[in-house]
mmCIF file of C-alpha atoms in Angstrom:
data_model
loop_
_atom_site.group_PDB
_atom_site.id
_atom_site.type_symbol
_atom_site.label_atom_id
_atom_site.label_comp_id
_atom_site.label_asym_id
_atom_site.label_seq_id
_atom_site.Cartn_x
_atom_site.Cartn_y
_atom_site.Cartn_z
ATOM 1 C CA MET A 13 87.970 105.331 103.079
ATOM 2 C CA SER A 14 86.024 103.089 105.392
ATOM 3 C CA ALA A 15 85.778 103.606 109.128
ATOM 4 C CA ASN A 16 88.312 100.827 109.560
ATOM 5 C CA SER A 17 90.890 102.406 107.213
ATOM 6 C CA ALA A 18 93.560 104.973 107.856
ATOM 7 C CA GLU A 19 92.648 108.473 106.800
ATOM 8 C CA SER A 20 94.417 109.866 103.772
ATOM 9 C CA THR A 21 97.003 111.688 105.914
ATOM 10 C CA GLY A 22 99.609 108.981 105.352
ATOM 11 C CA ARG A 23 100.446 109.026 109.067
ATOM 12 C CA LEU A 24 99.104 107.067 111.975
ATOM 13 C CA ASP A 25 99.977 106.197 115.541
ATOM 14 C CA VAL A 26 100.872 102.591 116.322
ATOM 15 C CA VAL A 27 99.747 101.719 119.845
ATOM 16 C CA LEU A 28 101.142 98.521 121.348
ATOM 17 C CA VAL A 29 99.041 97.380 124.305
ATOM 18 C CA LYS A 30 100.232 94.777 126.786
ATOM 19 C CA GLY A 31 98.375 93.644 129.892
ATOM 20 C CA GLY A 32 95.640 96.201 129.293
ATOM 21 C CA ARG A 33 98.039 99.174 129.253
ATOM 22 C CA THR A 34 99.802 101.066 126.497
ATOM 23 C CA LYS A 35 103.365 99.756 126.303
ATOM 24 C CA ILE A 36 104.487 102.109 123.532
ATOM 25 C CA ARG A 37 102.980 104.584 121.082
ATOM 26 C CA TYR A 38 104.817 105.920 118.061
ATOM 27 C CA ALA A 39 104.150 107.723 114.791
ATOM 28 C CA ALA A 40 104.451 105.753 111.571
ATOM 29 C CA GLU A 41 104.072 106.408 107.871
ATOM 30 C CA LEU A 42 101.171 104.511 106.315
ATOM 31 C CA LEU A 43 102.452 102.664 103.253
ATOM 32 C CA ALA A 44 99.437 100.500 102.389
ATOM 33 C CA ASP A 45 96.067 99.335 103.656
ATOM 34 C CA ASP A 46 94.264 96.760 101.531
ATOM 35 C CA GLY A 47 91.461 96.236 104.044
ATOM 36 C CA THR A 48 93.118 93.152 105.558
ATOM 37 C CA ARG A 49 96.797 94.039 105.898
ATOM 38 C CA ILE A 50 98.154 97.402 107.019
ATOM 39 C CA THR A 51 101.778 98.280 106.259
ATOM 40 C CA VAL A 52 103.630 101.112 107.986
ATOM 41 C CA ARG A 53 107.203 102.350 108.239
ATOM 42 C CA ALA A 54 108.776 103.907 111.295
ATOM 43 C CA PRO A 55 112.200 104.522 112.784
ATOM 44 C CA TRP A 56 113.231 102.534 115.870
ATOM 45 C CA ALA A 57 110.924 103.901 118.565
ATOM 46 C CA GLY A 58 113.155 103.105 121.527
ATOM 47 C CA ASP A 59 115.058 105.776 123.407
ATOM 48 C CA VAL A 60 118.225 103.684 123.624
ATOM 49 C CA THR A 61 119.889 100.814 121.802
ATOM 50 C CA ARG A 62 118.354 97.466 122.707
ATOM 51 C CA ASP A 63 120.723 94.527 122.442
ATOM 52 C CA PHE A 64 118.923 91.175 122.432
ATOM 53 C CA GLY A 65 122.107 89.184 121.890
ATOM 54 C CA PHE A 66 120.983 87.982 118.471
ATOM 55 C CA VAL A 67 120.211 91.493 117.113
ATOM 56 C CA ARG A 68 120.573 95.118 118.165
ATOM 57 C CA PHE A 69 117.820 97.670 117.604
ATOM 58 C CA GLU A 70 119.370 101.116 117.529
ATOM 59 C CA SER A 71 118.977 104.695 116.419
ATOM 60 C CA GLY A 72 118.718 104.863 112.637
ATOM 61 C CA ASP A 73 117.088 101.446 112.256
ATOM 62 C CA ILE A 74 113.986 101.461 110.070
ATOM 63 C CA PHE A 75 111.077 99.111 110.681
ATOM 64 C CA THR A 76 108.612 98.200 107.937
ATOM 65 C CA GLU A 77 105.734 96.693 109.884
ATOM 66 C CA TYR A 78 102.938 94.454 108.625
ATOM 67 C CA TYR A 79 99.711 94.127 110.641
ATOM 68 C CA TRP A 80 96.696 91.997 109.814
ATOM 69 C CA ARG A 81 93.079 92.429 110.824
ATOM 70 C CA ASP A 82 92.525 88.659 110.524
ATOM 71 C CA ARG A 83 95.793 87.143 111.819
ATOM 72 C CA TRP A 84 97.292 86.780 115.259
ATOM 73 C CA TYR A 85 100.682 88.323 114.513
ATOM 74 C CA ALA A 86 102.567 91.362 113.239
ATOM 75 C CA VAL A 87 105.805 91.073 111.257
ATOM 76 C CA LYS A 88 108.447 93.790 111.481
ATOM 77 C CA GLU A 89 111.211 93.912 108.887
ATOM 78 C CA VAL A 90 114.265 95.549 110.448
ATOM 79 C CA ARG A 91 116.924 97.391 108.430
ATOM 80 C CA ASP A 92 119.868 99.412 109.631
ATOM 81 C CA SER A 93 120.481 103.051 108.668
ATOM 82 C CA THR A 94 122.201 101.990 105.425
ATOM 83 C CA GLY A 95 119.263 99.809 104.386
ATOM 84 C CA THR A 96 120.933 96.485 105.174
ATOM 85 C CA LEU A 97 118.404 93.890 106.292
ATOM 86 C CA LYS A 98 118.927 92.675 109.861
ATOM 87 C CA GLY A 99 115.946 90.317 109.911
ATOM 88 C CA TRP A 100 112.320 90.052 110.975
ATOM 89 C CA TYR A 101 110.902 90.415 114.464
ATOM 90 C CA THR A 102 107.415 88.993 114.809
ATOM 91 C CA ASP A 103 105.042 89.819 117.637
ATOM 92 C CA ILE A 104 102.215 87.412 118.382
ATOM 93 C CA THR A 105 99.191 89.676 118.836
ATOM 94 C CA ARG A 106 95.451 89.782 118.608
ATOM 95 C CA PRO A 107 94.327 90.946 115.157
ATOM 96 C CA ALA A 108 95.064 94.644 114.614
ATOM 97 C CA VAL A 109 92.342 97.257 114.958
ATOM 98 C CA LEU A 110 92.554 100.517 113.003
ATOM 99 C CA SER A 111 90.311 103.389 114.044
ATOM 100 C CA GLY A 112 90.916 106.677 112.272
ATOM 101 C CA THR A 113 94.651 107.219 112.509
ATOM 102 C CA GLU A 114 95.283 104.915 115.488
ATOM 103 C CA LEU A 115 96.439 101.332 114.923
ATOM 104 C CA VAL A 116 95.995 99.332 118.131
ATOM 105 C CA VAL A 117 97.726 95.991 118.582
ATOM 106 C CA GLU A 118 97.554 93.826 121.717
ATOM 107 C CA ASP A 119 100.848 92.038 122.379
ATOM 108 C CA LEU A 120 100.408 88.474 123.688
ATOM 109 C CA ASP A 121 104.041 88.083 124.839
ATOM 110 C CA LEU A 122 105.172 85.468 122.312
ATOM 111 C CA ASP A 123 107.705 86.552 119.675
ATOM 112 C CA LEU A 124 109.742 85.064 116.852
ATOM 113 C CA TRP A 125 113.017 86.270 115.346
ATOM 114 C CA ARG A 126 114.290 85.286 111.889
ATOM 115 C CA SER A 127 117.692 86.541 110.790
ATOM 116 C CA ALA A 128 118.194 88.067 107.345
ATOM 117 C CA ASP A 129 119.985 84.951 106.095
ATOM 118 C CA GLY A 130 117.261 82.668 107.506
ATOM 119 C CA ARG A 131 119.754 80.606 109.497
ATOM 120 C CA THR A 132 118.608 81.805 112.904
ATOM 121 C CA VAL A 133 114.981 81.318 113.939
ATOM 122 C CA LEU A 134 114.215 81.863 117.614
ATOM 123 C CA ARG A 135 111.014 81.456 119.611
ATOM 124 C CA LEU A 136 111.046 84.154 122.278
ATOM 125 C CA ASP A 137 109.323 84.985 125.564
ATOM 126 C CA GLU A 138 107.490 81.701 126.026
ATOM 127 C CA ASP A 139 108.135 82.081 129.764
ATOM 128 C CA GLU A 140 106.426 85.498 129.776
ATOM 129 C CA PHE A 141 103.493 84.019 127.886
ATOM 130 C CA ALA A 142 103.135 81.220 130.445
ATOM 131 C CA GLU A 143 103.291 83.744 133.300
ATOM 132 C CA SER A 144 100.720 86.053 131.661
ATOM 133 C CA GLY A 145 97.852 83.767 132.698
ATOM 134 C CA LEU A 146 96.229 84.018 129.264
ATOM 135 C CA LEU A 147 95.774 80.257 129.147
ATOM 136 C CA GLU A 148 93.498 80.488 132.180
ATOM 137 C CA THR A 149 91.772 83.822 131.439
ATOM 138 C CA ASP A 150 91.261 83.405 127.692
ATOM 139 C CA PRO A 151 92.104 79.862 126.527
ATOM 140 C CA ASP A 152 90.828 80.519 122.992
ATOM 141 C CA ALA A 153 93.188 83.487 122.585
ATOM 142 C CA ALA A 154 96.059 81.500 124.108
ATOM 143 C CA SER A 155 95.433 78.681 121.645
ATOM 144 C CA ALA A 156 95.305 81.118 118.707
ATOM 145 C CA ALA A 157 98.563 82.720 119.882
ATOM 146 C CA VAL A 158 100.427 79.404 120.099
ATOM 147 C CA ALA A 159 99.047 78.323 116.710
ATOM 148 C CA ALA A 160 100.239 81.616 115.174
ATOM 149 C CA LEU A 161 103.721 81.145 116.629
ATOM 150 C CA ASP A 162 103.861 77.565 115.328
ATOM 151 C CA GLU A 163 102.713 78.677 111.861
ATOM 152 C CA LEU A 164 105.312 81.448 111.692
ATOM 153 C CA GLU A 165 108.104 79.231 112.920
ATOM 154 C CA LEU A 166 107.301 76.651 110.245
ATOM 155 C CA LEU A 167 107.266 79.345 107.548
ATOM 156 C CA ALA A 168 110.515 80.821 108.869
ATOM 157 C CA ARG A 169 112.295 77.459 108.915
ATOM 158 C CA GLU A 170 110.840 75.615 105.926
ATOM 159 C CA GLY A 171 108.398 77.750 104.019
ATOM 160 C CA ASP A 172 108.303 80.982 102.107
ATOM 161 C CA PHE A 173 108.331 83.400 105.044
ATOM 162 C CA GLU A 174 108.969 86.414 102.830
ATOM 163 C CA ALA A 175 105.847 85.643 100.775
ATOM 164 C CA LEU A 176 103.824 86.868 103.784
ATOM 165 C CA LEU A 177 105.094 90.347 103.026
ATOM 166 C CA ALA A 178 104.770 90.396 99.245
#
């Protein structure tokens, strides 16, 4: 495998970085890496249930996560312990970087939620994004982040959102 591919172990660590610091690190099972998109599966990495009001992430939930080396987002399909689809949580990020068995993703604060039935699509954390100062410190990245959120919202509302994951 290339230097920018996961080793053949089938396991890697997902490292979510925010504000220059590691926010969370967790082990995941490597499902696929086609050189552009990396797909992993992992159980809910939180210590406790997290209730967002529109969805609860809890023990037993399984996340199938899609990361791109050339796109400014990561899509996480969320299923409960019985396999029932809850929906998709999308982080707006810089393109993913895979080095050995470590997948590093920089969170840019913006998020999108799409429910399993497609009826609920929510833009999230725009206030955090505004407060992050990215627009001033890295306007090109800020512009790419907003464009990625707009693209995903359009796909979630009117397009073939699930085709992203096929």
